[in-house]
Amino acid sequence: MLARIALASDALSVGGLPPAVANQLHEGLLREIQSHGRLIFLSAPERNALVRAVKSEAELPHTARARWIETLVFLHKQQRISVGGSEDDDTLALASVRTLNDLRRVCAGHVEVAIVSDAASLPLGLPEDTGLLTDHQAAIEVATPAAVTTSHTLAKHRRRAERGFSETGSSRDSFWDDVLKPMADGARSATVLDGYLFRSLWDMEDNKPWTRNWRTEQVVWLLRNLDSVMAPGAEVRLISSRGQSGGRDVPTTADIIYGEWEPPTSGSLGRVSISVWEGVGSKLRFPHDRHIRFNYGVALQFASGLDRLRETRITDPDGMSWQYRWDSDAVGALRASERRALALPGIRTEVVVERD
């Protein structure tokens, strides 16, 4: 789960703290950004100002400076840095904001957590004892660097990631809103791997008795939601296996998805494709891993299949367990599973939707 975070270029200065204390403060802030943050710069000059501050801020200890450089490189590689405005627009900068009205003007709708300097916290009205303020009008949390670890927005994502469980009877739409949407928002690509991904779709096509009260199964439900929040022109790839009775071939499965989805002429997704292994009877094995991965370098790995989301509420008595992945090595292992699946002989790919 990711939050959109704006960081003022003058927020790196934390006063006359001893280096060990300053390093600890920065480490807590950086850990939150790495695990649950996307950096949103209001303009290119603001981005450049932060880079300069990381390199030259006199009060930034050596260890913290190295960690900031490491984190910015990490976020860049994970495509978790966004820059708005124009290349020469220096009027949009969080560091120059001193009133809530100005904050709303430059951040509303783009930012969920704004990190400001201690000097800016008083004119913005942040309580001295907490360093944290929620502006409900603009739906923005404003925090000093020391208060970021107590941010309600980030704590909410952290708690959900630590829990990693949706109980029986819980709504799949709530799971989307709370868990998947904060990962999919603005993403340019998503890859789903599940060897049984299309089984519920095929069961609906066969009009199996247990499907008659379903509104839509999980594939179409997921595509409709992704189509509403991902970046324009985004690509989604669904990777699965036919290795079960009742499975359809790849072109037929693509046609069924299109017919059930009925995608509108406009939407975020530029391309949706399916890759299905037709290895019925093969001694080779499709990867057991089940996950959905986004280009931000984050993913959800499921202990059970995504078919737990086939109905409007989770009906399995065991609920649904999942793990949030953001570490490069963990996400790299998921990419390796995808590569193994796509390298299987007999896998076929079909485009479901391709928009201009």
XYZ file of N, CA and C in Angstrom, residues 73-230:
474
model
N 17.593 6.796 -5.045
C 17.923 5.873 -6.136
C 16.923 4.722 -6.164
N 16.611 4.175 -5.001
C 15.637 3.083 -4.890
C 14.279 3.513 -5.443
N 13.794 4.678 -5.030
C 12.482 5.147 -5.483
C 12.473 5.403 -6.984
N 13.583 5.929 -7.504
C 13.674 6.166 -8.948
C 13.591 4.847 -9.716
N 14.323 3.846 -9.258
C 14.298 2.545 -9.932
C 12.911 1.908 -9.863
N 12.212 2.132 -8.760
C 10.881 1.544 -8.592
C 9.782 2.408 -9.216
N 10.169 3.473 -9.909
C 9.217 4.362 -10.589
C 8.233 4.982 -9.596
N 8.766 5.326 -8.428
C 7.925 5.903 -7.391
C 8.239 7.374 -7.137
N 8.728 8.056 -8.159
C 8.929 9.501 -8.090
C 8.158 10.133 -9.239
N 7.272 11.062 -8.906
C 6.473 11.760 -9.920
C 6.735 13.252 -9.808
N 6.793 13.914 -10.957
C 7.059 15.347 -11.000
C 5.944 16.025 -11.777
N 5.289 16.999 -11.149
C 4.242 17.758 -11.816
C 4.775 19.084 -12.319
N 3.877 19.949 -12.769
C 4.275 21.267 -13.239
C 5.134 21.198 -14.478
N 5.909 22.248 -14.709
C 6.785 22.311 -15.872
C 8.236 22.349 -15.414
N 9.136 22.250 -16.365
C 10.560 22.197 -16.040
C 11.074 23.492 -15.403
N 10.413 24.633 -15.671
C 10.925 25.896 -15.142
C 9.947 26.586 -14.202
N 8.900 25.881 -13.743
C 7.912 26.477 -12.851
C 8.405 26.391 -11.414
N 8.927 27.521 -10.904
C 9.440 27.517 -9.537
C 8.438 28.089 -8.544
N 7.184 28.263 -8.964
C 6.151 28.787 -8.062
C 5.491 27.679 -7.260
N 5.682 26.426 -7.679
C 5.086 25.295 -6.978
C 6.156 24.608 -6.146
N 6.202 24.936 -4.879
C 7.205 24.343 -3.994
C 6.643 24.279 -2.586
N 6.645 23.100 -2.016
C 6.127 22.930 -0.662
C 6.940 23.735 0.341
N 8.223 23.926 0.071
C 9.080 24.664 1.000
C 8.660 26.122 1.157
N 7.936 26.663 0.181
C 7.514 28.065 0.259
C 6.120 28.230 0.852
N 5.454 27.141 1.164
C 4.090 27.195 1.697
C 4.127 27.562 3.178
N 3.301 28.555 3.556
C 3.238 28.958 4.957
C 1.802 29.083 5.472
N 0.811 28.850 4.630
C -0.582 28.882 5.078
C -1.296 27.640 4.570
N -2.356 27.250 5.281
C -3.118 26.086 4.843
C -3.772 26.325 3.490
N -4.173 27.561 3.226
C -4.780 27.848 1.923
C -3.782 27.616 0.794
N -2.533 28.033 1.010
C -1.499 27.778 -0.001
C -1.241 26.280 -0.144
N -1.242 25.582 0.981
C -1.040 24.135 0.941
C -2.137 23.462 0.129
N -3.378 23.885 0.369
C -4.496 23.304 -0.378
C -4.372 23.614 -1.864
N -3.918 24.813 -2.165
C -3.816 25.229 -3.567
C -2.831 24.364 -4.337
N -1.712 24.027 -3.730
C -0.670 23.313 -4.474
C -0.723 21.799 -4.295
N -1.380 21.333 -3.223
C -1.307 19.897 -2.915
C -2.626 19.145 -3.019
N -3.750 19.833 -2.907
C -5.037 19.138 -2.849
C -5.251 18.276 -4.087
N -5.628 17.033 -3.863
C -5.884 16.110 -4.958
C -4.656 15.387 -5.462
N -3.465 15.845 -5.060
C -2.222 15.224 -5.529
C -1.451 14.535 -4.407
N -1.626 15.020 -3.188
C -0.778 14.620 -2.066
C -1.644 14.170 -0.897
N -1.209 13.107 -0.228
C -1.896 12.641 0.981
C -1.145 13.018 2.251
N 0.178 13.016 2.189
C 1.005 13.384 3.338
C 2.026 14.420 2.879
N 2.027 15.587 3.519
C 2.984 16.647 3.199
C 3.954 16.783 4.365
N 5.239 16.621 4.084
C 6.268 16.710 5.120
C 6.925 18.081 5.014
N 6.798 18.874 6.075
C 7.301 20.249 6.065
C 8.369 20.408 7.138
N 9.103 21.494 7.045
C 10.164 21.757 8.015
C 9.569 22.170 9.356
N 10.388 22.080 10.397
C 9.946 22.554 11.710
C 9.609 24.035 11.657
N 10.366 24.812 10.866
C 10.112 26.249 10.767
C 8.752 26.538 10.155
N 8.314 25.705 9.227
C 7.018 25.923 8.573
C 5.859 25.391 9.398
N 6.147 24.569 10.382
C 5.059 23.914 11.113
C 4.216 24.893 11.917
N 4.839 25.916 12.506
C 4.075 26.856 13.325
C 3.129 27.718 12.501
N 3.591 28.386 11.420
C 2.636 29.155 10.614
C 1.542 28.301 9.987
N 1.811 27.026 9.780
C 0.786 26.138 9.229
C -0.168 25.629 10.299
N 0.142 25.911 11.559
C -0.765 25.539 12.638
C -0.595 24.139 13.177
N 0.558 23.512 12.938
C 0.774 22.170 13.474
C 0.976 22.246 14.988
N 0.297 21.423 15.753
C 0.492 21.429 17.210
C 1.949 21.124 17.560
N 2.507 21.900 18.492
C 3.912 21.707 18.845
C 4.166 20.351 19.484
N 3.156 19.804 20.185
C 3.393 18.563 20.912
C 3.306 17.322 20.037
N 2.697 17.458 18.837
C 2.574 16.290 17.950
C 3.281 16.469 16.619
N 3.382 17.714 16.135
C 3.971 17.948 14.817
C 3.160 17.350 13.691
N 1.867 17.175 13.921
C 1.010 16.493 12.943
C -0.351 17.166 12.905
N -0.826 17.442 11.692
C -2.124 18.089 11.515
C -2.838 17.455 10.335
N -4.122 17.163 10.499
C -4.937 16.663 9.396
C -5.830 17.785 8.898
N -5.657 18.155 7.643
C -6.526 19.150 7.012
C -7.642 18.395 6.305
N -8.787 18.300 6.953
C -9.881 17.501 6.409
C -10.445 18.106 5.127
N -10.359 19.416 4.990
C -10.896 20.058 3.788
C -10.180 19.575 2.532
N -8.867 19.434 2.619
C -8.086 18.998 1.454
C -7.686 17.532 1.538
N -8.067 16.857 2.619
C -7.705 15.444 2.825
C -6.190 15.258 2.754
N -5.470 16.104 3.491
C -4.006 16.048 3.535
C -3.552 16.014 4.991
N -2.601 15.159 5.283
C -1.914 15.191 6.568
C -0.634 15.996 6.403
N -0.382 16.893 7.340
C 0.839 17.689 7.325
C 1.666 17.265 8.533
N 2.934 16.951 8.306
C 3.771 16.427 9.383
C 5.175 16.990 9.300
N 5.800 17.145 10.453
C 7.232 17.417 10.495
C 7.967 16.088 10.319
N 9.252 16.120 9.990
C 9.981 14.853 9.813
C 9.896 13.932 11.030
N 9.945 14.513 12.231
C 9.906 13.688 13.441
C 8.550 13.032 13.653
N 7.499 13.582 13.036
C 6.142 13.083 13.269
C 5.653 12.136 12.184
N 6.440 11.933 11.144
C 5.967 11.121 10.014
C 5.615 9.704 10.446
N 6.380 9.140 11.354
C 6.103 7.758 11.774
C 4.785 7.637 12.527
N 4.199 8.771 12.947
C 2.890 8.737 13.608
C 1.766 9.152 12.666
N 2.081 9.373 11.405
C 1.060 9.736 10.416
C -0.048 8.692 10.392
N -1.283 9.151 10.469
C -2.423 8.231 10.456
C -2.506 7.490 9.122
N -2.219 8.198 8.042
C -2.284 7.580 6.712
C -1.275 6.445 6.592
N -0.039 6.711 6.956
C 1.000 5.689 6.846
C 0.802 4.574 7.870
N 0.345 4.931 9.068
C 0.090 3.906 10.086
C -1.010 2.955 9.637
N -2.001 3.492 8.938
C -3.094 2.657 8.413
C -2.547 1.637 7.423
N -1.698 2.076 6.504
C -1.094 1.143 5.550
C -0.206 0.127 6.269
N 0.545 0.595 7.253
C 1.443 -0.295 7.983
C 0.667 -1.381 8.728
N -0.412 -0.987 9.385
C -1.217 -1.965 10.129
C -1.825 -3.003 9.202
N -2.326 -2.554 8.064
C -2.935 -3.504 7.125
C -1.892 -4.465 6.567
N -0.712 -3.932 6.269
C 0.352 -4.800 5.751
C 0.785 -5.815 6.801
N 0.873 -5.383 8.045
C 1.277 -6.300 9.114
C 0.207 -7.359 9.365
N -1.052 -6.978 9.252
C -2.140 -7.930 9.495
C -2.241 -8.935 8.356
N -2.275 -8.448 7.118
C -2.267 -9.330 5.952
C -3.394 -10.338 5.920
N -4.572 -9.927 6.324
C -5.674 -10.888 6.392
C -7.005 -10.172 6.213
N -7.890 -10.794 5.421
C -9.273 -10.331 5.270
C -10.185 -11.447 5.754
N -11.029 -11.132 6.717
C -11.816 -12.171 7.360
C -13.004 -12.604 6.506
N -13.524 -13.773 6.825
C -14.726 -14.290 6.176
C -15.862 -13.283 6.334
N -16.573 -13.027 5.242
C -17.687 -12.087 5.266
C -17.311 -10.668 4.932
N -16.013 -10.374 4.848
C -15.603 -9.011 4.512
C -15.813 -8.745 3.030
N -15.985 -7.488 2.700
C -16.312 -7.080 1.334
C -15.060 -7.021 0.459
N -15.179 -7.556 -0.750
C -14.036 -7.451 -1.664
C -13.844 -6.008 -2.111
N -14.928 -5.219 -2.151
C -14.782 -3.808 -2.517
C -14.009 -3.044 -1.444
N -14.193 -3.422 -0.189
C -13.396 -2.811 0.878
C -11.931 -3.211 0.737
N -11.688 -4.461 0.356
C -10.312 -4.907 0.117
C -9.691 -4.091 -1.010
N -10.452 -3.824 -2.051
C -9.959 -2.987 -3.136
C -9.617 -1.589 -2.623
N -10.562 -0.958 -1.937
C -10.363 0.415 -1.473
C -9.186 0.532 -0.507
N -9.063 -0.427 0.396
C -8.080 -0.319 1.472
C -6.695 -0.837 1.097
N -6.638 -1.840 0.224
C -5.374 -2.533 -0.025
C -4.889 -2.376 -1.467
N -5.716 -2.762 -2.425
C -5.260 -2.774 -3.819
C -5.230 -1.381 -4.455
N -6.246 -0.589 -4.225
C -6.303 0.728 -4.870
C -5.097 1.601 -4.533
N -4.642 1.657 -3.258
C -3.457 2.470 -2.968
C -2.180 1.974 -3.652
N -2.187 0.757 -4.173
C -1.045 0.249 -4.925
C -1.217 0.487 -6.423
N -2.468 0.471 -6.883
C -2.752 0.575 -8.317
C -2.854 2.013 -8.801
N -3.115 2.946 -7.897
C -3.363 4.334 -8.265
C -2.202 4.909 -9.075
N -2.477 5.255 -10.329
C -1.462 5.858 -11.184
C -0.411 4.912 -11.726
N -0.528 3.622 -11.430
C 0.474 2.655 -11.902
C 0.399 2.485 -13.415
N 1.537 2.180 -14.031
C 1.594 2.025 -15.486
C 1.501 0.573 -15.935
N 1.702 -0.355 -15.008
C 1.566 -1.763 -15.382
C 1.213 -2.597 -14.155
N 0.536 -3.706 -14.426
C 0.207 -4.675 -13.380
C 0.292 -6.063 -13.991
N 0.838 -6.990 -13.232
C 0.945 -8.380 -13.670
C 0.318 -9.272 -12.611
N -0.587 -10.136 -13.047
C -1.244 -11.078 -12.141
C -0.794 -12.482 -12.517
N -0.331 -13.244 -11.539
C 0.064 -14.637 -11.745
C -0.741 -15.516 -10.797
N -1.475 -16.465 -11.370
C -2.262 -17.409 -10.566
C -2.660 -18.554 -11.489
N -2.204 -19.747 -11.176
C -2.480 -20.888 -12.041
C -3.945 -21.240 -12.170
N -4.775 -20.729 -11.265
C -6.212 -21.025 -11.298
C -7.041 -19.762 -11.532
N -6.421 -18.748 -12.106
C -7.051 -17.435 -12.204
C -8.379 -17.460 -12.945
N -8.470 -18.269 -14.007
C -9.661 -18.229 -14.861
C -10.683 -19.317 -14.533
N -10.438 -20.098 -13.499
C -11.341 -21.204 -13.204
C -12.760 -20.714 -12.915
N -12.896 -19.654 -12.120
C -14.230 -19.133 -11.798
C -14.916 -18.582 -13.041
N -14.134 -17.961 -13.924
C -14.684 -17.443 -15.176
C -15.230 -18.581 -16.028
N -14.471 -19.664 -16.111
C -14.934 -20.822 -16.885
C -16.158 -21.466 -16.227
N -16.182 -21.498 -14.897
C -17.353 -22.045 -14.203
C -18.602 -21.222 -14.499
N -18.458 -19.903 -14.539
C -19.602 -19.049 -14.876
C -20.061 -19.307 -16.305
N -19.109 -19.481 -17.201
C -19.454 -19.750 -18.595
C -20.205 -21.072 -18.715
N -19.876 -22.023 -17.862
C -20.568 -23.320 -17.857
C -21.856 -23.286 -17.041
N -22.164 -22.115 -16.473
C -23.376 -21.946 -15.654
C -23.434 -22.970 -14.517
N -22.288 -23.164 -13.864
C -22.256 -24.075 -12.721
C -23.190 -23.545 -11.624
N -23.874 -24.435 -10.916
C -24.892 -23.993 -9.942
C -24.372 -22.981 -8.923
N -23.128 -23.151 -8.463
C -22.621 -22.261 -7.418
C -22.289 -20.861 -7.919
N -22.370 -20.661 -9.245
C -22.046 -19.336 -9.785
C -23.275 -18.475 -10.027
N -24.452 -18.997 -9.826
C -25.661 -18.302 -10.290
C -25.971 -17.025 -9.522
N -25.442 -16.900 -8.316
C -25.667 -15.677 -7.545
C -24.480 -14.719 -7.601
N -23.464 -15.063 -8.405
C -22.311 -14.177 -8.510
C -22.645 -12.990 -9.398
N -22.146 -11.820 -9.006
C -22.334 -10.646 -9.853
C -21.273 -10.637 -10.958
N -20.027 -10.683 -10.577
C -18.901 -10.889 -11.505
C -17.835 -11.641 -10.727
N -17.069 -12.486 -11.418
C -15.981 -13.166 -10.714
C -14.782 -12.220 -10.607
N -13.660 -12.719 -10.097
C -12.579 -11.829 -9.691
C -11.831 -11.186 -10.851
N -11.750 -11.833 -12.013
C -10.967 -11.268 -13.110
C -11.621 -10.000 -13.648
N -12.891 -10.090 -13.972
C -13.600 -8.927 -14.510
C -13.712 -7.836 -13.447
N -13.986 -8.234 -12.212
C -14.043 -7.263 -11.107
C -12.726 -6.500 -10.989
N -11.618 -7.218 -11.067
C -10.309 -6.582 -10.944
C -10.031 -5.659 -12.123
N -10.330 -6.108 -13.341
C -10.067 -5.280 -14.518
C -10.877 -3.993 -14.483
N -12.128 -4.069 -14.085
C -12.948 -2.854 -14.005
C -12.361 -1.861 -13.011
N -11.888 -2.363 -11.887
C -11.302 -1.468 -10.896
C -9.978 -0.886 -11.373
N -9.122 -1.710 -11.944
C -7.847 -1.208 -12.456
C -8.067 -0.173 -13.548
N -9.080 -0.384 -14.365
C -9.383 0.522 -15.469
C -9.766 1.914 -14.980
N -10.159 2.011 -13.719
C -10.628 3.290 -13.186
C -9.535 4.105 -12.503
N -8.378 3.489 -12.179
C -7.394 4.225 -11.377
C -5.970 4.196 -11.914
N -5.642 3.274 -12.808
C -4.263 3.215 -13.282
C -3.970 4.369 -14.236
